[in-house]
Coordinates of C-alpha atoms in Angstrom, one line a residue:
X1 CA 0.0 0.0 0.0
X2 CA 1.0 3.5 -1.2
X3 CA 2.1 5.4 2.5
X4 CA 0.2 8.9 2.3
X5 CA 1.2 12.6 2.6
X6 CA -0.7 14.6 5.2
X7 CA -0.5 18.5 4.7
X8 CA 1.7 20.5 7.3
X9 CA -0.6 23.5 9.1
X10 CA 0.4 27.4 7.8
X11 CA 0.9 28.0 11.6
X12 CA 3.6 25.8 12.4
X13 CA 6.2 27.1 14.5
X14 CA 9.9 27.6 13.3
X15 CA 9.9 26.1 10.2
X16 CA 12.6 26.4 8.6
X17 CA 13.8 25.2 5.1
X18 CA 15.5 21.3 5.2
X19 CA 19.2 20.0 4.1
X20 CA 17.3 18.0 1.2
X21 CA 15.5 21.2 0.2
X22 CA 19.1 23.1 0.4
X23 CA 20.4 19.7 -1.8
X24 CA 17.8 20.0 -4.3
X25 CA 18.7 24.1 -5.2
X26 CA 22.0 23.2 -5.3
X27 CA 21.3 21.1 -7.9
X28 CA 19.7 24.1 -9.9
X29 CA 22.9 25.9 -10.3
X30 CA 24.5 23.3 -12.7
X31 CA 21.0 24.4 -14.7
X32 CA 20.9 28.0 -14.3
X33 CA 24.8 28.2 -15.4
X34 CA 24.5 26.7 -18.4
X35 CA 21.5 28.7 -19.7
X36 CA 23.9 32.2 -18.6
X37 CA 26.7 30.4 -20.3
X38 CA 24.6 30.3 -23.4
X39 CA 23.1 33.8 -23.3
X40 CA 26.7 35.1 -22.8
X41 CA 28.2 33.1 -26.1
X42 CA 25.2 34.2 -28.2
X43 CA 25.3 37.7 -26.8
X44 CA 28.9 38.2 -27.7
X45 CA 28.5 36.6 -31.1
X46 CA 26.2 39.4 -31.8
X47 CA 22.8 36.9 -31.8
X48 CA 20.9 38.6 -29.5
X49 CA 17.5 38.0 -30.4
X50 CA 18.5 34.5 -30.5
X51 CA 19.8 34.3 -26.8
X52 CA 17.3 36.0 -25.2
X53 CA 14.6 33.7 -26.6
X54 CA 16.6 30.4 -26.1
X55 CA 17.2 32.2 -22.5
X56 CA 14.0 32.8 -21.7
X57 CA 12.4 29.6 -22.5
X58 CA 15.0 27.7 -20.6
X59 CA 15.3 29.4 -17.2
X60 CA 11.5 29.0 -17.2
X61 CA 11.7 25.7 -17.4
X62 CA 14.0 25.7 -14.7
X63 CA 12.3 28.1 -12.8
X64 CA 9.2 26.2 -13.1
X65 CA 10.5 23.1 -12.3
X66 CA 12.1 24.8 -8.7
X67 CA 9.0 26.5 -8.0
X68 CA 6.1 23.5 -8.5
X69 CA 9.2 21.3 -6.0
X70 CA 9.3 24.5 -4.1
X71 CA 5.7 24.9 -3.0
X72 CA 4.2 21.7 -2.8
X73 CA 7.1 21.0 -0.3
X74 CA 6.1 24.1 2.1
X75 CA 2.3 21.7 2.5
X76 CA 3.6 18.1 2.6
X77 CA 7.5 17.5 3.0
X78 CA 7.1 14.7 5.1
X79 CA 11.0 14.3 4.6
X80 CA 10.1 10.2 4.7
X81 CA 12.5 7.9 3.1
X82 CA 9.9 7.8 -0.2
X83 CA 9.6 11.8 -0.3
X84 CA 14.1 11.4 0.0
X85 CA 13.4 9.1 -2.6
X86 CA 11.4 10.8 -5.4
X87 CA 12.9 14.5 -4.8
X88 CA 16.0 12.4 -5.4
X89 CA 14.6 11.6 -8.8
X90 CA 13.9 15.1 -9.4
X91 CA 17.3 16.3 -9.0
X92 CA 18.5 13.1 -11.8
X93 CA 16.0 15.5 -14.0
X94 CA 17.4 19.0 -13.2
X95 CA 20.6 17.6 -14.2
X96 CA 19.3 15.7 -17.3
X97 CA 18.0 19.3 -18.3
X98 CA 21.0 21.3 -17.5
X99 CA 23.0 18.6 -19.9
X100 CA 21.0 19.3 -22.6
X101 CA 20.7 23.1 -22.5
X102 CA 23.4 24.5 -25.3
X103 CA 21.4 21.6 -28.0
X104 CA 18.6 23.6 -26.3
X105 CA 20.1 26.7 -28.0
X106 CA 20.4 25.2 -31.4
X107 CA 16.5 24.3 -31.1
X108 CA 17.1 20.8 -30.1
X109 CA 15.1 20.1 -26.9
X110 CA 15.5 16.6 -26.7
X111 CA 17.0 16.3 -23.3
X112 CA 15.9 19.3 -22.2
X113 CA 12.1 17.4 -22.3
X114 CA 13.6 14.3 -20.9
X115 CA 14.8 16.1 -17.7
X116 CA 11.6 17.9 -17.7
X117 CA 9.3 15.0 -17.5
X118 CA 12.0 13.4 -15.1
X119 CA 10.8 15.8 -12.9
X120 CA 7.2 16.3 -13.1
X121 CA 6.3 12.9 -13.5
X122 CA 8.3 12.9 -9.8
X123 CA 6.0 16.0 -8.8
X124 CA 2.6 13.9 -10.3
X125 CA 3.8 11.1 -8.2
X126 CA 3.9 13.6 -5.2
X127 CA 0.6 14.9 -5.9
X128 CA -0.5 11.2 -5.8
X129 CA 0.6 10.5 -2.5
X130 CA -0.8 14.1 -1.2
X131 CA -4.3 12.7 -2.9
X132 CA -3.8 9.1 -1.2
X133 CA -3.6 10.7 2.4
X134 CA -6.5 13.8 2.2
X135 CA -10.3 13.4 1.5
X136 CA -13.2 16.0 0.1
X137 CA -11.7 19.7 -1.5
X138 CA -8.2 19.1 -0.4
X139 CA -8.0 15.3 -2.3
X140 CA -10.0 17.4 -5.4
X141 CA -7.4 20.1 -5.3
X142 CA -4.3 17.2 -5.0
X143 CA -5.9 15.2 -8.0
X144 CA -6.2 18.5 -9.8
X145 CA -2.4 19.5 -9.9
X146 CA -1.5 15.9 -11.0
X147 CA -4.0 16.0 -13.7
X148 CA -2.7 19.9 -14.6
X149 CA 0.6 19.1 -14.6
X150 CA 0.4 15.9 -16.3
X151 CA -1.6 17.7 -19.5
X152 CA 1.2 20.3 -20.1
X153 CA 4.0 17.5 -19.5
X154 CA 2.1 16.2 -22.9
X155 CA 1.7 19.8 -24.0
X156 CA 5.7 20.0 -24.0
X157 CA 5.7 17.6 -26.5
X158 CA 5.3 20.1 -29.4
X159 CA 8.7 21.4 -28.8
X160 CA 9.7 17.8 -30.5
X161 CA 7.2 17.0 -32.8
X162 CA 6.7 20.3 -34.3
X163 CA 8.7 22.3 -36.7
X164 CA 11.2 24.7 -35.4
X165 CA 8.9 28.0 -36.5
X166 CA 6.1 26.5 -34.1
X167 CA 8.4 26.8 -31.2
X168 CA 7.3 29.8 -30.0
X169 CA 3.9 29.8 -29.7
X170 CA 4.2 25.7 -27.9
X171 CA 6.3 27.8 -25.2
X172 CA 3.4 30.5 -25.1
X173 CA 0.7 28.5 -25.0
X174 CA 1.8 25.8 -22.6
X175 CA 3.7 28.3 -20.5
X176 CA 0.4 30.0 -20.1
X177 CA -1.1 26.5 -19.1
X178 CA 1.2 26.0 -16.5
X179 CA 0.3 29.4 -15.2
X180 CA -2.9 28.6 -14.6
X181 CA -2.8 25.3 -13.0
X182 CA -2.6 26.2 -9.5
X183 CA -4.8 29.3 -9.3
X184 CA -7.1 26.4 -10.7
X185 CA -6.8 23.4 -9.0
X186 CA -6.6 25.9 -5.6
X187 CA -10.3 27.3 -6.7
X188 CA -11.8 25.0 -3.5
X189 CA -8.9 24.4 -1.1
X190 CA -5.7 26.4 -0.3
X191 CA -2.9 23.9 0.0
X192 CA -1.1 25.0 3.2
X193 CA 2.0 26.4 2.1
X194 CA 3.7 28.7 5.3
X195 CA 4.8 31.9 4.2
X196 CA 8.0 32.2 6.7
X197 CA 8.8 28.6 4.6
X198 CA 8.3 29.7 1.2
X199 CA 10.1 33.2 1.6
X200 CA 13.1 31.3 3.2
X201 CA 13.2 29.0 0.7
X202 CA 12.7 32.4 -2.4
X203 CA 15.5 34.3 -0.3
X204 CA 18.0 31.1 -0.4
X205 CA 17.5 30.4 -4.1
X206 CA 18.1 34.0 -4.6
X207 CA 21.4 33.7 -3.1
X208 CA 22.3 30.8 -5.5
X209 CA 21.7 32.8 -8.3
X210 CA 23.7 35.6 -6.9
X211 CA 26.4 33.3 -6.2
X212 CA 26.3 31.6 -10.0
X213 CA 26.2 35.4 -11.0
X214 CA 30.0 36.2 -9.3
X215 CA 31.2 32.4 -10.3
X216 CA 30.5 33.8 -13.9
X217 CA 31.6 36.8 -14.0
X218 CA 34.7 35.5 -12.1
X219 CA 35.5 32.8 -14.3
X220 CA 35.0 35.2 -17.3
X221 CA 38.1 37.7 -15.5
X222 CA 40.3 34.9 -15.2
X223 CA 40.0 33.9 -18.7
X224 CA 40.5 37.0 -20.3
X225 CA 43.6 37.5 -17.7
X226 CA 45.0 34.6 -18.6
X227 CA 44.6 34.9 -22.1
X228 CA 45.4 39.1 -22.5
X229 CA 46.8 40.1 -19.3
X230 CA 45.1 43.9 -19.3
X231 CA 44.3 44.0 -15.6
X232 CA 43.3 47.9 -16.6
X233 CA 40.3 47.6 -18.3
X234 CA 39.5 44.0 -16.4
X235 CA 39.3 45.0 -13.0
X236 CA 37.2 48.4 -13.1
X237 CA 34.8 45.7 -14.8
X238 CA 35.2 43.0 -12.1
X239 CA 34.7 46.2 -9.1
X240 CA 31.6 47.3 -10.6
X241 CA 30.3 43.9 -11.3
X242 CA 31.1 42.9 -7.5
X243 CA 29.2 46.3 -6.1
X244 CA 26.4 45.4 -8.4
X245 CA 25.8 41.8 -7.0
X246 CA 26.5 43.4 -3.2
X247 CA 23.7 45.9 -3.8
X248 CA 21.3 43.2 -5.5
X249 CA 21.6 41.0 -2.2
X250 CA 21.5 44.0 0.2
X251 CA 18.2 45.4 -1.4
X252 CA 16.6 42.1 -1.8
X253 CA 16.6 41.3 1.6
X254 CA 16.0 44.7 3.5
X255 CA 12.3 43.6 4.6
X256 CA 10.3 40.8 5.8
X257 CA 8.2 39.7 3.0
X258 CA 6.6 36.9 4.9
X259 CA 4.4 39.5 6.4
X260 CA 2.8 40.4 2.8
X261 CA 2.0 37.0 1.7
X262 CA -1.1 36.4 3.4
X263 CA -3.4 35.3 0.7
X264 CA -2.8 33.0 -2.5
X265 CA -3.7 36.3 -5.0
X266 CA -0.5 37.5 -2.6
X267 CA 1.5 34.7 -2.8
X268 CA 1.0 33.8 -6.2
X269 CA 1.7 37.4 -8.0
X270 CA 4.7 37.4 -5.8
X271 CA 5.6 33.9 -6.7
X272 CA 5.2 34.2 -10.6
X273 CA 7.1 37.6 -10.2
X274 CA 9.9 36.3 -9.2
X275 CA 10.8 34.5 -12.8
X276 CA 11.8 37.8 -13.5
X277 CA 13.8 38.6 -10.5
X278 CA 15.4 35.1 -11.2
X279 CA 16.2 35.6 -14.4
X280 CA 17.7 38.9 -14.3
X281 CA 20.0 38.3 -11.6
X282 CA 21.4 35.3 -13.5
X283 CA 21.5 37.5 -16.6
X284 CA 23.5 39.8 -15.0
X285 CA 26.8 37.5 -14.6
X286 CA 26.2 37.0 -18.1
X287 CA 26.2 40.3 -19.1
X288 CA 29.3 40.8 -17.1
X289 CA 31.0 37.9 -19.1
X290 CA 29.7 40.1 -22.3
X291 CA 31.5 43.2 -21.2
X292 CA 34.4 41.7 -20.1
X293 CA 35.0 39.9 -23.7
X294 CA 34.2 43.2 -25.3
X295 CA 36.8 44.9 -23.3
X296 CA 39.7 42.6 -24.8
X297 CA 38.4 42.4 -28.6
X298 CA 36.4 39.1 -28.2
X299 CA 32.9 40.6 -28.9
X300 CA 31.1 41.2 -32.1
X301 CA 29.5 43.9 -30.8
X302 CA 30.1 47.7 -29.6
X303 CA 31.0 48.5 -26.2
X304 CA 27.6 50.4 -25.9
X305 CA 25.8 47.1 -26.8
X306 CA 28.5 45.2 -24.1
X307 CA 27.2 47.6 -21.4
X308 CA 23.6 47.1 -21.6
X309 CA 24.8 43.3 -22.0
X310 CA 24.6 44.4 -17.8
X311 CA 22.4 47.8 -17.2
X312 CA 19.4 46.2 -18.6
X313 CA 19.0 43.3 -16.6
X314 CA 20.4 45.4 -13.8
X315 CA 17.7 47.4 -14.1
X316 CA 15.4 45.0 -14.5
X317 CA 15.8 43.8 -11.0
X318 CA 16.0 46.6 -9.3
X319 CA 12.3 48.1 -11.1
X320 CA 10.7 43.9 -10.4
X321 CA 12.2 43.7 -6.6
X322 CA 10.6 46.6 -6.2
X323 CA 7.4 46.4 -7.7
X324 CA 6.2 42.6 -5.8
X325 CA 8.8 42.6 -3.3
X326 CA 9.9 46.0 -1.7
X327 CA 7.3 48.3 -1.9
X328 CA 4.8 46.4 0.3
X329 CA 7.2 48.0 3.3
X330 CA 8.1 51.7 2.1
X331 CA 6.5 53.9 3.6
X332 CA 6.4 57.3 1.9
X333 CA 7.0 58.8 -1.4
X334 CA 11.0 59.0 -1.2
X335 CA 11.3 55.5 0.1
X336 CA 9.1 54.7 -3.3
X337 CA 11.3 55.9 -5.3
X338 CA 14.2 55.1 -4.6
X339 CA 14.3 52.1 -6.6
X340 CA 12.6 53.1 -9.6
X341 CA 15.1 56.1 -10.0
X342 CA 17.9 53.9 -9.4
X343 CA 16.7 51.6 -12.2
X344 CA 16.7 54.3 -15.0
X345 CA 20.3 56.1 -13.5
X346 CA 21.5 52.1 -14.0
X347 CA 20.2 51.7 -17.9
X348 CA 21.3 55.4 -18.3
X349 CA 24.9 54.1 -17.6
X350 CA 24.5 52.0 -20.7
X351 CA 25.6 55.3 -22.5
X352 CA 29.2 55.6 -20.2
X353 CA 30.5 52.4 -23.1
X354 CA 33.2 50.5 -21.3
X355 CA 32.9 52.6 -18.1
X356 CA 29.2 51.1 -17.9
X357 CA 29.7 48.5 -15.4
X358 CA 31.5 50.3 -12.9
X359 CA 29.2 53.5 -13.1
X360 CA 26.1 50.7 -12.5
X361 CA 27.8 49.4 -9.4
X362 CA 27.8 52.4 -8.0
X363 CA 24.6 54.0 -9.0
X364 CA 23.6 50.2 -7.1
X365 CA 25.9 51.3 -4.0
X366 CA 24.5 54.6 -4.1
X367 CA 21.0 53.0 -3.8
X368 CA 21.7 51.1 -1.0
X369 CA 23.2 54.1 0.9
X370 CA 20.2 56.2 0.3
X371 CA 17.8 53.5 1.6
X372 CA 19.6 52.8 4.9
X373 CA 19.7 56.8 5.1
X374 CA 15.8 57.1 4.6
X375 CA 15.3 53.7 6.4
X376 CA 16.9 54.9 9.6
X377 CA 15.4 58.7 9.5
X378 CA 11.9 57.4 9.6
X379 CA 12.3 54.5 11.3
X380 CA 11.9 50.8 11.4
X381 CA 8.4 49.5 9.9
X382 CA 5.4 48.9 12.4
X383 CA 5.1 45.6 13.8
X384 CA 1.7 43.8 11.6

């Protein structure tokens, strides 16, 4: 007999995220590397458009894959040696994926869908068990996912049987389906995801994608050092990259977002949000890599096109944590704006060419000061 799942309670006391849910993120970086590796190569070779579309479709799959793990885990990790066993399974599909992410880029998703249905065929099974150990709305809303999420595993077949031109509008269409399925298997019963739990577990993996950020950019200086030696234009690059990734973490996690997610409209917007916050971050390091090339004559492209290679996505993060993840705790209109402003300085540094980077970093540093400066004026936020 199949051993049930019963659902943990939204008020349980110092929860905190486990060593196998730390195990399976860790996992994730193998993924999210190889997808910045590619944007960098394609952005360099002067294929934009390319990159960002081969980008974008992979670190949502990735993404995806994290955050289905990711919440049914805050409801029913039982952490029992057959939950061990099939999160297990789901890590041998990350790492299918992440191997097959540059034939990705050439528009062959072959692996790529292997290490995808890996997974949610693991996350099915889950939802199974969850089903097996709940009765009435909660079994409905259980049966629900498993059904959801096994149509779009089928869905994600077009990106094999149909011709290359189709392959953006399977990735809209099924994207969009995967949207939806918990806002509609959750119509009659709230799975009882913990808030403190889930915006743990959003702060860690944020900090892995930080981390893969500096190992690229890192990597990328040491390569170009080895291979050129021009320290000069090299480190001003690596500073500013450095300050960036310092003020991402630092404004990221200046408030308590747990408080906010009280709802699933909440939760969810905040959630979904987060693919951008994600994805930038990552795209950042690669952007770095970009610049750095550009500075030693590996680029085909101008030093203005290197730069927003960085100021973009930097900008990007600052404008998304803000709008689903700082605001909720600013209190007045300077405190409001402090981000948004800071997001157009950033892209306005595009226009600085090879000075770019290190002008972003500390526009970023900048940012930070000033919010610590209005942060401790007004004082801390009212206890809710």
């Amino acid at each position: 007999m199949p051993v049930p799942i019963r659902a943990r309670r939204r008020d349980e006391e110092h929860r905190t995220a486990t060593p196998l849910e730390l195990f399976f993120d860790l996992c994730f970086v193998v993924a999210i590397a190889q997808a910045g590796r590619q944007l960098a190569h394609a952005l360099a070779e002067g294929h934009p458009g390319h990159g960002l579309a081969g980008y974008l479709m992979l670190f949502f799959a990735i993404w995806w894959a994290w955050m289905n793990f990711s919440w049914f885990s805050s409801a029913y990790d039982t952490d029992d040696p057959l939950y061990r066993v099939v999160t297990l399974v789901q890590m041998a599909g990350v790492l299918i994926l992440a191997a097959g992410v540059p034939q990705a880029f050439e528009s062959d998703f072959t692996l790529v869908w292997c290490g995808f249905v890996v997974m949610r065929l693991a996350m099915v099974t889950q939802w199974l068990r969850a089903a097996y150990g709940s009765r009435g709305a909660e079994r409905r809303t259980a049966l629900s996912y498993a059904l959801g999420v096994t149509v779009c595993q089928v869905g994600w077949l077009g990106l094999l049987l149909l011709p290359k031109g189709a392959v953006p509008l399977v990735f809209v269409l099924v994207g969009a389906l995967e949207l939806a399925v918990p806002g509609l298997a959750e119509r009659g019963w709230q799975t009882s995801w913990h808030a403190r739990h889930i915006a743990e577990r959003y702060g860690l993996f944020t900090i892995i994608v930080l981390g893969e950020t500096i190992a690229a950019a890192t990597l990328a200086v040491q390569s170009a050092l080895d291979a050129h030696d021009a320290p000069g234009s090299l480190l001003p690059i690596a500073g500013g990259g450095l300050l960036l990734v310092f003020a991402a973490y630092w404004i990221y996690f200046a408030v308590p977002i747990h408080r906010h997610l009280r709802t699933n409209r909440q939760a969810f917007l905040w959630g979904y949000g987060h693919y951008l916050v994600f994805g930038s971050a990552a795209a950042i390091g690669a952007g770095i890599e970009v610049a750095v090339r550009e500075s030693v004559g590996r680029a085909d492209l101008s030093a203005y096109g290197a730069a927003a290679c960085v100021t973009v996505p930097g900008a990007l993060f600052l404008c998304t944590v803000w709008l689903i993840h700082s605001r909720h705790h600013k209190r007045g209109t300077a405190q409001q704006l402090v981000l948004p402003v800071s997001a157009l300085l950033v892209l306005a540094c595009t226009f600085a060419g090879r000075a770019a980077v290190p002008a972003a970093g500390l526009v970023a540093a900048a940012t930070v000061a000033v919010g610590v400066h209005l942060t401790s004026r007004q004082g801390p936020a009212p206890a809710e």
